[in-house]
Coordinates of C-alpha atoms in Angstrom, one line a residue:
Chain O
M1 CA 136.9 72.0 -98.1
K2 CA 135.9 75.4 -96.9
L3 CA 137.2 78.8 -98.0
R4 CA 137.1 82.2 -96.4
F5 CA 138.1 85.6 -97.8
W6 CA 139.6 87.8 -95.1
G7 CA 141.0 90.3 -97.6
V8 CA 140.0 90.9 -101.2
R9 CA 141.3 94.4 -102.0
G10 CA 144.3 95.0 -104.1
S11 CA 147.2 97.5 -103.6
F12 CA 145.8 99.5 -100.7
A13 CA 143.4 99.0 -97.8
T14 CA 140.1 100.9 -98.2
P15 CA 138.3 101.8 -95.0
G16 CA 135.1 103.8 -95.3
P17 CA 131.4 103.5 -96.0
H18 CA 131.7 102.7 -99.7
Y19 CA 133.7 99.5 -99.3
L20 CA 131.6 97.7 -96.6
R21 CA 130.0 94.9 -98.7
Y22 CA 133.1 93.6 -100.5
G23 CA 135.5 94.7 -97.8
G24 CA 138.6 96.9 -97.7
N25 CA 141.3 94.6 -96.4
T26 CA 144.2 93.6 -98.6
P27 CA 144.7 89.9 -99.7
A28 CA 144.3 87.0 -97.3
V29 CA 142.5 83.8 -98.0
E30 CA 142.0 80.8 -95.6
I31 CA 141.3 77.3 -96.7
V32 CA 140.3 74.6 -94.1
S33 CA 140.0 71.0 -95.0
D34 CA 137.2 68.7 -93.8
A35 CA 139.8 67.2 -91.4
G36 CA 140.3 70.7 -89.9
R37 CA 143.7 71.4 -91.5
R38 CA 144.3 75.0 -92.4
V39 CA 146.4 76.8 -95.0
L40 CA 146.6 80.5 -95.6
I41 CA 147.2 82.4 -98.8
D42 CA 149.0 85.8 -98.4
L43 CA 149.5 88.1 -95.4
G44 CA 147.5 91.3 -96.3
T45 CA 145.7 93.3 -93.6
G46 CA 142.9 90.7 -93.7
I47 CA 145.0 88.4 -91.5
T48 CA 144.8 90.8 -88.5
E49 CA 141.1 89.8 -87.9
L50 CA 141.8 86.1 -88.6
G51 CA 144.7 86.2 -86.1
K52 CA 142.4 87.5 -83.4
Q53 CA 139.9 84.7 -84.1
L54 CA 142.6 82.0 -84.1
M55 CA 143.6 83.1 -80.6
A56 CA 140.4 81.6 -79.3
G57 CA 141.7 78.1 -80.2
E58 CA 145.0 76.3 -80.1
F59 CA 146.9 79.3 -81.3
G60 CA 146.0 81.1 -78.1
E61 CA 147.5 78.2 -76.2
G62 CA 150.7 78.1 -78.2
R63 CA 149.8 74.9 -79.9
G64 CA 148.9 76.2 -83.4
T65 CA 150.5 75.2 -86.6
L66 CA 149.9 77.2 -89.7
P67 CA 151.4 76.9 -93.2
V68 CA 151.2 80.2 -95.2
L69 CA 151.6 80.3 -99.0
L70 CA 153.0 83.7 -100.0
T71 CA 152.5 84.6 -103.7
H72 CA 155.0 87.5 -103.5
T73 CA 156.0 90.3 -101.1
H74 CA 154.5 93.5 -102.5
L75 CA 153.3 95.4 -99.5
D76 CA 149.6 94.7 -99.8
H77 CA 150.4 91.0 -99.5
I78 CA 152.6 91.2 -96.4
Q79 CA 151.4 94.3 -94.5
G80 CA 149.4 92.2 -92.0
L81 CA 152.4 90.1 -90.9
P82 CA 153.6 92.4 -88.0
F83 CA 150.1 92.4 -86.6
F84 CA 149.2 88.7 -86.7
T85 CA 148.7 87.9 -83.1
P86 CA 149.6 84.1 -83.2
L87 CA 153.1 85.2 -84.0
F88 CA 153.5 86.6 -80.5
I89 CA 152.6 83.4 -78.7
R90 CA 155.5 81.0 -77.9
G91 CA 154.9 77.5 -79.1
N92 CA 153.0 78.4 -82.2
S93 CA 154.6 77.2 -85.4
I94 CA 154.2 79.3 -88.6
R95 CA 155.8 78.3 -91.8
I96 CA 155.9 80.7 -94.7
L97 CA 156.5 79.3 -98.2
G98 CA 157.1 81.8 -100.9
P99 CA 159.2 82.6 -104.0
E100 CA 162.6 84.3 -104.3
L101 CA 161.9 87.8 -105.7
L102 CA 164.3 89.1 -108.3
G103 CA 167.2 87.6 -106.5
E104 CA 166.2 88.7 -103.0
P105 CA 166.0 85.8 -100.5
L106 CA 162.5 85.6 -99.0
D107 CA 163.7 85.6 -95.4
Q108 CA 165.7 88.7 -96.0
V109 CA 162.8 90.6 -97.5
L110 CA 160.6 89.8 -94.5
Q111 CA 163.4 90.5 -92.1
N112 CA 163.8 94.0 -93.7
Q113 CA 160.1 94.6 -93.3
L114 CA 160.5 94.3 -89.5
N115 CA 163.8 96.2 -89.2
G116 CA 164.0 98.9 -86.5
H117 CA 163.4 101.8 -88.8
Y118 CA 160.0 100.4 -89.9
S119 CA 158.8 98.3 -87.0
P120 CA 159.2 98.0 -83.2
L121 CA 159.7 94.3 -83.6
Y122 CA 163.2 94.9 -84.9
G123 CA 163.3 91.5 -86.8
L124 CA 161.8 88.1 -87.2
E125 CA 164.0 86.7 -84.4
N126 CA 161.8 88.6 -81.9
L127 CA 158.6 86.9 -82.8
A128 CA 157.8 84.5 -80.0
A129 CA 156.3 81.9 -82.3
G130 CA 158.5 79.6 -84.3
V131 CA 158.7 81.1 -87.8
A132 CA 160.2 79.1 -90.6
I133 CA 160.6 80.7 -94.0
D134 CA 161.1 78.5 -97.0
T135 CA 161.8 79.6 -100.6
V136 CA 160.0 77.4 -103.0
Q137 CA 160.6 76.8 -106.7
P138 CA 157.8 77.4 -109.1
G139 CA 156.7 74.4 -111.2
S140 CA 157.0 72.2 -108.2
S141 CA 154.6 70.7 -105.7
L142 CA 154.8 72.2 -102.3
P143 CA 155.0 70.3 -99.0
V144 CA 151.9 71.4 -97.1
E145 CA 150.7 68.6 -94.9
G146 CA 147.2 67.5 -95.7
F147 CA 146.9 69.4 -99.0
E148 CA 148.1 68.9 -102.5
V149 CA 149.7 72.2 -103.6
T150 CA 151.3 73.1 -106.9
A151 CA 152.9 76.4 -107.6
A152 CA 153.8 78.0 -110.9
E153 CA 155.2 81.4 -112.1
L154 CA 152.8 84.1 -113.3
P155 CA 153.9 87.3 -115.0
H156 CA 153.3 90.4 -112.8
G157 CA 154.6 93.5 -114.5
G158 CA 158.4 93.4 -114.4
M159 CA 158.5 90.3 -112.1
T160 CA 156.7 87.0 -111.5
V161 CA 154.5 85.8 -108.6
L162 CA 153.4 82.4 -107.5
G163 CA 150.1 81.1 -108.8
L164 CA 148.7 78.3 -106.7
R165 CA 146.6 75.1 -107.2
I166 CA 145.3 73.7 -103.9
S167 CA 143.5 70.4 -103.6
V168 CA 141.9 68.5 -100.7
D169 CA 138.8 66.5 -100.0
G170 CA 138.4 65.9 -103.8
K171 CA 138.1 69.6 -104.5
T172 CA 140.4 72.1 -106.1
V173 CA 140.9 75.8 -105.7
A174 CA 143.2 77.8 -108.1
F175 CA 144.6 81.2 -106.9
L176 CA 145.9 83.4 -109.7
S177 CA 146.2 86.9 -108.4
D178 CA 148.6 89.8 -109.3
V179 CA 148.9 88.6 -112.9
E180 CA 148.9 90.3 -116.2
Y181 CA 149.2 88.1 -119.3
P182 CA 151.0 89.0 -122.5
I183 CA 148.9 90.2 -125.4
A184 CA 148.8 86.6 -126.7
G185 CA 146.6 85.7 -123.7
P186 CA 146.8 83.5 -120.6
T187 CA 150.1 81.6 -120.2
P188 CA 150.1 77.7 -120.3
A189 CA 151.2 77.7 -116.7
A190 CA 148.2 79.7 -115.7
L191 CA 145.8 77.4 -117.6
A192 CA 147.4 74.3 -116.1
L193 CA 147.0 75.6 -112.6
A194 CA 143.3 76.5 -113.2
S195 CA 142.5 73.4 -115.3
G196 CA 139.1 72.0 -114.1
A197 CA 139.3 73.7 -110.7
D198 CA 136.1 73.9 -108.7
L199 CA 136.8 77.5 -107.9
L200 CA 139.2 79.9 -109.7
I201 CA 140.2 83.0 -107.7
H202 CA 141.5 85.4 -110.3
D203 CA 142.9 89.0 -110.4
A204 CA 140.3 91.2 -111.9
M205 CA 141.5 94.5 -110.6
F206 CA 140.2 96.6 -113.5
S207 CA 137.2 96.7 -115.7
D208 CA 138.2 96.4 -119.4
A209 CA 137.6 100.1 -119.8
E210 CA 139.9 101.0 -116.9
Y211 CA 142.5 98.5 -118.1
A212 CA 143.1 100.5 -121.3
S213 CA 145.0 103.1 -119.4
R214 CA 146.6 100.7 -116.9
A215 CA 148.3 98.1 -119.2
G216 CA 151.7 97.2 -117.8
W217 CA 150.7 97.6 -114.2
G218 CA 150.8 93.9 -113.6
H219 CA 147.1 93.3 -113.1
S220 CA 144.2 91.8 -115.1
P221 CA 141.1 93.2 -116.6
V222 CA 137.9 91.2 -116.0
S223 CA 138.2 89.7 -119.5
S224 CA 141.4 87.9 -118.6
A225 CA 139.8 86.3 -115.6
I226 CA 136.9 85.2 -117.8
A227 CA 139.3 83.9 -120.5
V228 CA 141.2 81.7 -118.0
A229 CA 138.0 80.5 -116.4
E230 CA 136.5 79.4 -119.8
R231 CA 139.6 77.9 -121.3
A232 CA 140.5 76.0 -118.1
G233 CA 136.9 74.8 -117.7
V234 CA 136.5 75.8 -114.1
G235 CA 133.3 75.4 -112.0
R236 CA 133.1 78.9 -110.6
L237 CA 135.1 82.2 -110.9
A238 CA 135.7 84.6 -108.1
L239 CA 136.9 88.1 -109.2
F240 CA 139.6 89.2 -106.8
H241 CA 142.1 91.9 -105.9
H242 CA 139.6 94.7 -106.4
S243 CA 140.9 98.2 -107.2
P244 CA 141.0 100.5 -104.2
D245 CA 139.1 103.0 -106.4
S246 CA 136.2 100.5 -106.9
T247 CA 133.3 101.2 -104.5
D248 CA 130.7 98.5 -103.7
A249 CA 128.4 99.9 -106.4
E250 CA 131.2 99.8 -109.0
I251 CA 132.1 96.2 -108.2
D252 CA 128.4 95.4 -108.6
T253 CA 128.5 96.9 -112.1
I254 CA 131.7 95.0 -112.9
V255 CA 130.1 91.7 -111.8
A256 CA 126.8 92.4 -113.7
G257 CA 128.8 93.1 -116.9
A258 CA 131.0 90.0 -116.5
R259 CA 127.9 87.7 -116.0
R260 CA 126.6 88.9 -119.4
R261 CA 129.8 87.7 -121.1
T262 CA 130.1 84.2 -119.9
S263 CA 128.1 81.2 -118.8
I264 CA 130.6 80.3 -116.1
P265 CA 129.0 81.1 -112.7
L266 CA 131.0 84.0 -111.2
F267 CA 131.0 86.5 -108.3
A268 CA 133.2 89.1 -106.8
A269 CA 135.2 87.9 -103.8
A270 CA 134.0 89.5 -100.6
E271 CA 135.0 89.4 -96.9
G272 CA 132.6 87.3 -95.0
P273 CA 131.8 83.9 -93.6
A274 CA 133.5 80.7 -94.8
F275 CA 131.7 78.8 -97.6
P276 CA 132.0 75.2 -98.8
I277 CA 133.8 74.4 -102.1
Chain P
M1 CA 145.6 128.1 -90.1
H2 CA 143.5 125.0 -90.2
V3 CA 144.1 121.2 -90.2
T4 CA 142.3 118.3 -91.8
F5 CA 142.7 114.8 -90.7
W6 CA 143.2 112.2 -93.5
G7 CA 144.2 109.3 -91.2
V8 CA 143.7 109.0 -87.5
R9 CA 144.5 105.4 -86.8
G10 CA 147.6 103.8 -85.3
S11 CA 149.4 100.6 -86.3
Y12 CA 147.5 99.5 -89.4
P13 CA 144.5 100.5 -91.5
V14 CA 141.2 99.0 -90.3
P15 CA 138.4 98.8 -92.9
G16 CA 135.0 97.6 -92.0
P17 CA 131.7 98.6 -90.4
D18 CA 133.1 99.4 -87.0
T19 CA 135.4 102.3 -88.2
V20 CA 133.1 104.1 -90.6
R21 CA 132.6 107.2 -88.5
Y22 CA 136.1 107.8 -87.0
G23 CA 137.9 106.4 -90.0
G24 CA 140.3 103.5 -90.6
H25 CA 143.3 105.1 -92.3
T26 CA 146.6 105.5 -90.6
S27 CA 148.3 108.8 -89.6
C28 CA 148.2 111.7 -91.9
V29 CA 147.2 115.4 -91.2
E30 CA 147.1 118.3 -93.6
V31 CA 148.0 121.7 -92.3
R32 CA 146.9 124.8 -94.3
G33 CA 148.0 128.3 -93.7
D34 CA 145.7 131.3 -94.4
E35 CA 148.0 132.2 -97.4
G36 CA 147.7 128.7 -98.8
G37 CA 150.9 127.2 -97.5
C38 CA 150.5 123.5 -96.9
L39 CA 152.3 121.0 -94.7
I40 CA 151.6 117.3 -94.6
L41 CA 152.2 115.6 -91.2
D42 CA 153.1 111.9 -91.6
A43 CA 152.5 109.7 -94.6
G44 CA 150.2 106.9 -93.4
T45 CA 147.5 105.4 -95.5
G46 CA 145.5 108.6 -95.2
L47 CA 148.0 110.2 -97.6
R48 CA 146.4 108.5 -100.6
G49 CA 143.2 110.4 -100.2
L50 CA 145.0 113.7 -99.5
G51 CA 147.2 113.1 -102.6
Q52 CA 144.1 112.6 -104.8
K53 CA 142.7 115.9 -103.5
L54 CA 146.0 117.8 -104.1
A55 CA 146.3 116.3 -107.6
A56 CA 142.8 117.3 -108.3
E57 CA 143.5 120.9 -107.1
Q58 CA 146.4 120.8 -109.6
G59 CA 143.9 119.8 -112.3
G60 CA 146.2 116.8 -113.3
Q61 CA 148.4 119.3 -115.1
P62 CA 152.1 118.8 -115.0
F63 CA 152.9 122.3 -113.8
P64 CA 155.4 122.6 -110.9
S65 CA 154.1 122.0 -107.4
R66 CA 155.8 121.7 -104.1
H67 CA 154.8 119.5 -101.2
H68 CA 156.3 119.3 -97.7
L69 CA 156.1 116.0 -95.8
I70 CA 157.0 116.3 -92.2
L71 CA 157.5 112.9 -90.7
S72 CA 157.4 112.0 -87.0
H73 CA 159.2 108.7 -87.7
V74 CA 159.1 106.0 -90.3
H75 CA 157.2 103.0 -88.8
W76 CA 155.0 101.5 -91.5
D77 CA 151.8 103.2 -90.3
H78 CA 153.4 106.6 -90.8
I79 CA 154.9 106.1 -94.3
Q80 CA 153.0 103.4 -96.2
G81 CA 150.9 106.0 -98.0
L82 CA 153.9 107.5 -99.7
P83 CA 154.1 105.2 -102.7
F84 CA 150.4 106.0 -103.3
F85 CA 150.8 109.8 -103.2
Q86 CA 149.4 110.8 -106.6
P87 CA 151.2 114.2 -107.0
A88 CA 154.5 112.2 -106.9
Y89 CA 153.6 110.8 -110.3
L90 CA 153.1 114.2 -112.0
P91 CA 156.2 115.5 -113.7
G92 CA 157.5 118.7 -112.2
T93 CA 156.4 118.0 -108.6
R94 CA 158.9 118.6 -105.9
I95 CA 158.5 116.9 -102.6
G96 CA 160.5 117.8 -99.5
I97 CA 160.7 115.1 -96.9
Y98 CA 161.6 116.2 -93.3
A99 CA 162.5 113.4 -90.9
L100 CA 164.7 112.3 -88.1
R101 CA 167.8 110.4 -89.1
A102 CA 167.6 107.7 -86.4
A103 CA 170.6 105.6 -87.5
A104 CA 173.5 105.6 -89.8
E105 CA 171.5 105.1 -92.9
E106 CA 170.7 108.1 -95.0
L107 CA 167.0 109.3 -95.1
Q108 CA 166.8 108.6 -98.8
Q109 CA 167.9 105.0 -98.2
V110 CA 165.5 104.4 -95.4
I111 CA 162.5 106.0 -97.0
G112 CA 163.4 104.7 -100.5
G113 CA 163.6 101.3 -98.8
I114 CA 159.8 100.9 -98.7
T115 CA 159.6 101.1 -102.5
R116 CA 162.4 98.6 -103.3
H117 CA 161.2 96.2 -106.0
E118 CA 160.3 93.4 -103.5
Y119 CA 157.7 95.7 -101.9
F120 CA 156.4 98.0 -104.6
P121 CA 156.6 98.0 -108.4
V122 CA 157.9 101.6 -108.8
P123 CA 161.1 102.5 -106.9
L124 CA 161.4 106.1 -105.5
E125 CA 164.2 106.8 -108.0
A126 CA 161.8 106.1 -111.0
V127 CA 159.0 108.3 -109.7
P128 CA 158.7 111.6 -111.8
A129 CA 158.7 113.9 -108.7
E130 CA 161.9 115.3 -107.5
F131 CA 162.6 114.5 -103.8
E132 CA 164.6 116.5 -101.3
F133 CA 165.5 115.0 -98.0
H134 CA 166.0 117.2 -94.9
E135 CA 167.3 115.8 -91.6
V136 CA 165.4 117.1 -88.6
T137 CA 167.3 117.7 -85.3
P138 CA 165.2 118.0 -82.1
G139 CA 165.6 121.5 -80.7
K140 CA 166.7 123.0 -84.0
G141 CA 163.8 125.0 -85.5
F142 CA 163.3 125.5 -89.3
V143 CA 161.0 127.4 -91.5
V144 CA 158.8 126.0 -94.3
D145 CA 156.5 128.2 -96.3
D146 CA 154.9 130.5 -93.7
F147 CA 155.3 128.1 -90.9
E148 CA 157.9 128.1 -88.1
I149 CA 158.5 124.6 -87.0
R150 CA 160.1 123.4 -83.8
P151 CA 161.0 119.7 -83.6
V152 CA 161.1 118.0 -80.2
A153 CA 162.2 114.4 -79.2
L154 CA 159.6 111.9 -78.2
N155 CA 159.8 108.6 -76.3
H156 CA 159.2 105.9 -79.0
P157 CA 161.0 102.8 -80.2
F158 CA 164.0 103.8 -82.5
G159 CA 163.2 107.5 -82.0
A160 CA 160.4 109.9 -83.1
V161 CA 159.9 113.6 -83.1
G162 CA 157.0 115.9 -82.4
Y163 CA 156.5 119.3 -84.0
R164 CA 155.2 122.7 -82.9
I165 CA 154.0 124.7 -85.9
D166 CA 153.5 128.5 -85.5
G167 CA 151.8 130.5 -88.3
D168 CA 149.0 133.0 -88.9
G169 CA 149.4 134.2 -85.3
T170 CA 148.5 130.8 -83.8
S171 CA 150.1 127.5 -83.0
L172 CA 149.6 123.8 -83.4
A173 CA 151.6 120.8 -82.0
Y174 CA 151.7 117.3 -83.4
V175 CA 152.9 114.8 -80.7
S176 CA 152.8 111.4 -82.2
D177 CA 154.0 108.7 -81.5
T178 CA 155.1 108.8 -77.9
A179 CA 155.0 106.8 -74.7
P180 CA 154.7 108.9 -71.4
F181 CA 157.9 110.3 -69.9
T182 CA 157.7 108.2 -66.8
G183 CA 158.5 104.5 -66.7
L184 CA 160.7 103.3 -69.5
L185 CA 162.9 105.0 -72.0
H186 CA 162.7 103.7 -75.5
K187 CA 165.9 103.1 -77.2
Q188 CA 166.9 101.1 -80.3
H189 CA 166.3 97.5 -79.3
F190 CA 163.4 95.1 -79.0
L191 CA 161.3 95.1 -75.8
A192 CA 159.5 91.9 -75.1
G193 CA 158.1 93.6 -72.0
P194 CA 158.6 96.6 -69.7
E195 CA 162.3 97.3 -69.0
E196 CA 163.5 98.8 -65.7
A197 CA 164.6 102.4 -66.2
S198 CA 168.2 103.2 -65.0
D199 CA 168.9 106.5 -63.1
E200 CA 170.4 107.8 -66.4
D201 CA 167.2 106.8 -68.3
R202 CA 165.1 108.7 -65.8
R203 CA 167.3 111.8 -66.2
V204 CA 166.9 111.6 -70.0
L205 CA 163.1 111.1 -69.6
R206 CA 162.9 114.2 -67.3
A207 CA 164.9 116.3 -69.8
M208 CA 162.7 115.0 -72.7
R209 CA 159.5 115.9 -70.8
D210 CA 160.9 119.4 -69.9
D211 CA 161.7 120.1 -73.5
L212 CA 158.3 118.9 -74.7
V213 CA 156.6 121.0 -72.0
G214 CA 158.6 124.0 -73.1
V215 CA 157.6 123.5 -76.7
L216 CA 153.9 123.0 -75.8
R217 CA 153.6 126.0 -73.5
G218 CA 151.0 128.4 -74.8
C219 CA 150.3 126.3 -77.9
N220 CA 146.7 126.6 -79.0
T221 CA 146.0 123.1 -80.2
V222 CA 147.9 119.9 -79.4
I223 CA 147.4 116.7 -81.4
F224 CA 148.6 113.8 -79.2
D225 CA 149.1 110.0 -79.6
T226 CA 146.5 108.6 -77.2
Q227 CA 146.4 105.1 -78.7
F228 CA 145.5 103.3 -75.5
L229 CA 142.9 103.4 -72.7
P230 CA 144.5 103.2 -69.3
E231 CA 143.6 99.4 -68.9
E232 CA 145.2 98.7 -72.3
F233 CA 148.3 100.7 -71.4
E234 CA 148.7 98.6 -68.3
K235 CA 149.2 95.5 -70.5
F236 CA 151.4 97.2 -73.2
P237 CA 153.4 100.0 -71.4
H238 CA 156.4 99.1 -73.6
W239 CA 154.7 99.7 -77.0
G240 CA 155.5 103.3 -77.2
H241 CA 152.1 104.9 -76.9
S242 CA 150.2 107.0 -74.4
T243 CA 146.7 107.3 -73.0
P244 CA 144.4 110.4 -73.0
D245 CA 145.2 110.8 -69.3
H246 CA 148.9 111.0 -70.0
A247 CA 148.2 113.7 -72.6
L248 CA 146.0 115.7 -70.3
D249 CA 148.4 115.5 -67.4
L250 CA 151.2 116.8 -69.7
V251 CA 149.3 119.8 -71.2
V252 CA 147.3 121.0 -68.1
G253 CA 148.7 124.3 -66.9
L254 CA 150.5 125.1 -70.1
G255 CA 147.8 127.4 -71.6
V256 CA 146.9 124.8 -74.2
R257 CA 143.3 125.5 -75.3
R258 CA 142.5 122.3 -77.2
L259 CA 143.7 118.7 -77.0
V260 CA 143.0 116.4 -80.0
L261 CA 143.1 112.6 -79.3
Y262 CA 144.8 110.9 -82.2
H263 CA 146.4 107.6 -83.4
H264 CA 143.5 105.5 -82.2
A265 CA 144.2 101.7 -81.6
P266 CA 143.0 99.6 -84.5
S267 CA 140.8 97.7 -82.0
H268 CA 138.8 100.8 -81.0
T269 CA 135.4 100.7 -82.7
D270 CA 133.3 103.7 -83.4
R271 CA 131.2 103.0 -80.2
M272 CA 134.4 102.8 -78.1
M273 CA 135.6 106.1 -79.6
D274 CA 132.2 107.7 -78.7
A275 CA 132.7 106.6 -75.1
I276 CA 136.3 107.8 -75.1
E277 CA 135.1 111.2 -76.4
D278 CA 132.5 111.4 -73.7
T279 CA 134.8 110.5 -70.9
Y280 CA 137.7 112.8 -71.9
R281 CA 135.6 115.7 -73.0
R282 CA 134.3 115.9 -69.4
K283 CA 137.8 115.4 -68.0
G284 CA 139.1 118.1 -70.3
N285 CA 136.2 120.5 -69.3
S286 CA 137.1 120.3 -65.7
A287 CA 140.7 121.1 -66.6
G288 CA 139.7 124.0 -68.8
I289 CA 140.9 122.2 -72.0
Q290 CA 138.6 121.4 -74.9
V291 CA 139.1 117.7 -75.8
V292 CA 138.3 116.6 -79.4
V293 CA 138.6 113.1 -80.8
A294 CA 140.2 113.1 -84.3
R295 CA 138.0 111.8 -87.1
E296 CA 138.9 111.2 -90.7
R297 CA 138.1 114.2 -92.9
M298 CA 137.5 116.5 -89.9
T299 CA 138.7 120.0 -90.3
L300 CA 139.6 122.2 -87.3
Q301 CA 140.3 125.9 -87.4
I302 CA 143.3 126.6 -85.2
G303 CA 143.0 129.6 -82.9
Q304 CA 139.3 129.6 -83.1
V305 CA 137.9 127.3 -80.5
T306 CA 134.2 127.8 -80.9
D307 CA 132.7 125.4 -78.3
P308 CA 130.7 127.2 -75.7
G309 CA 132.9 127.8 -72.6
F310 CA 136.1 128.0 -74.6
G311 CA 137.3 131.3 -76.0
P312 CA 139.7 131.5 -79.0

C-alpha cells in the first residue's frame, strides 16, 4: 500500500513562497494498493495535479476507474472537482461515495456546485466521464473494490463528516479530518476507526494556543490528534489540514512541539511523492 | 488612482514553486482613489489577503466601515474568497455587492448560495456585516465613492460584465472574463465544443464589441482577460477567454496607454509568464501600448506610465 498527499491545507488554498515545503493545495489523498488499485479521499485543489498525471495512463484513454471517498462537501474538499481532467474524457468511470449533509442529497450538492451561475459546466450531466454519486451511511463498510473501507460519523462544528478506515495489503490507514471532539475527548467512533492503524491522518489545524480562540470552528488542536493516536495505539501520526495562516516555519514549530509530547512517531503531512505504508 | 493585484489567476488557485513570482490566487484587484476611496474588483481567492490588510487598517476595531465589491460574474474563481473576507466578520461593516443578475434568481440568493451549510460553516445571513446587493445593468453607469463606473457586457458563459472606472482625472478598465467578439457568442447553455454563430449571433457580437470599444476609448489602463496563448485558444475557443493578441487588437487605436495581461491560465508557470511578458511587451511597443503582466501584490499608478517611451 502506498499513499500520496496531493493536498494537505485546510479551508483555503495558500499559494506563495511561505507554503512551498508542506504545500498549499486543499485536501486530496491518494492510496494505491500493491495490485495497482486506487482510491482517492476528497476533491480539494490537490486533485488538479493528480488529474493531469492520471491522463498519462488509462484515464487518458477513457479506460480509468476511480472510486472517490468524500468526507463532506465544504468547499475546500470539493473545489478541485470541476478541474479534474479525467472527468472530461468519455469512458472514464468515477464513483463518488459520500455522506448526506444535513438533509441535502449529495448529488444535489455537487450538481449545484456546477450550476450555470458558478461554472461553465452547467451540471454533472455535462461531464463526459461516467459519474456515479452514492450516498453512504456512516457506521457501515463501503463497497470499494479491492479495499476494505469503514466509515463513521465525526463531529465537525454544527454538522458531521465521514471519518474513514481503509485497509489493504495487510495495512491500515485512518483518515480523521475536519473533526472537533467534545470536551470529554475523542469519540468512541473516532477511536474505533483509528484503532491499531499503521498510519493515522488527523486534523491538526491549530496549535493548542491558537485553538483557545477557535473552539467551536470544527477543527482539532494538535493535542486532540495526539490523544487519538495514543489511545488508538497507531503506528504513525500525520498532522493534516494545516491552517492557511501556518507558514512552513510555523508548521515546523508545531511538529517539533508535538514530538516532545508523545512517543508516537509523527510528522506533518506534506505534498510530495508517494510513500509506502 | 492606483490598483493593487491580490489575485491574477483564472479558474482555480495554484500553489507551488512554479507560481511564486506571478502568484497563484484567483481574481481580485483593489482600486484606490487619491482621496482614499476603495473599490474591490472581483472576490476570488486573492480577496482573503486583501481582507486581512483592510481589517488590519481598521485595527480590528468594530467601528463602521464600508466596502464595495464589484463583480464581473460569479463563477467560482471570482467569488470563492468572499466567505474568507475578514472585514465581513467585524460588526458594523457594510458591504455593497455590485453584480449582473444573469438569471431569475436574486443576487442575494446566488451569492449567498456559496455559503449554504453544505459548502461553508457560516451562512451569509449569519455574518455580522450588513450586505447590500446592487444589480448592474450593462450600459447604465453608476457612482461609488469618487468613482464613475460604466458597466459593459462581455462574451462569457452565462454572462459577465466589464467596467470602466473614472476618477482622479484618469481612467481604468477591467475586462474579465471574456472571449473575443468574433467566432461564437456565449449564452446560457453548456458548450462541449465550438458552436457555429448564427447571423443574429454575429450581429450581437458586433454590437458588444462596438459597445466595449466605445467604453475603452481613451481609457488610460485596461486590465484584460488573456488566459490563453494563441495555440491554447485554438484548442479551447469555447471556454470564454481571450489571448493577449485579442486584447491588443481590440485596444489598438483607442488611445489606451497601458494593457495589463490578467487572469492567467493555471498551467502557466512563472517561466512561461516571463516569456509571455517578453513577447507581448515587444508587440505592445510596436503598437505604442505599454504591456504589463499582472503579478500578485503589484501596484500600478494609473495615469502615470513611467516606462521610458510612454508618457503619462
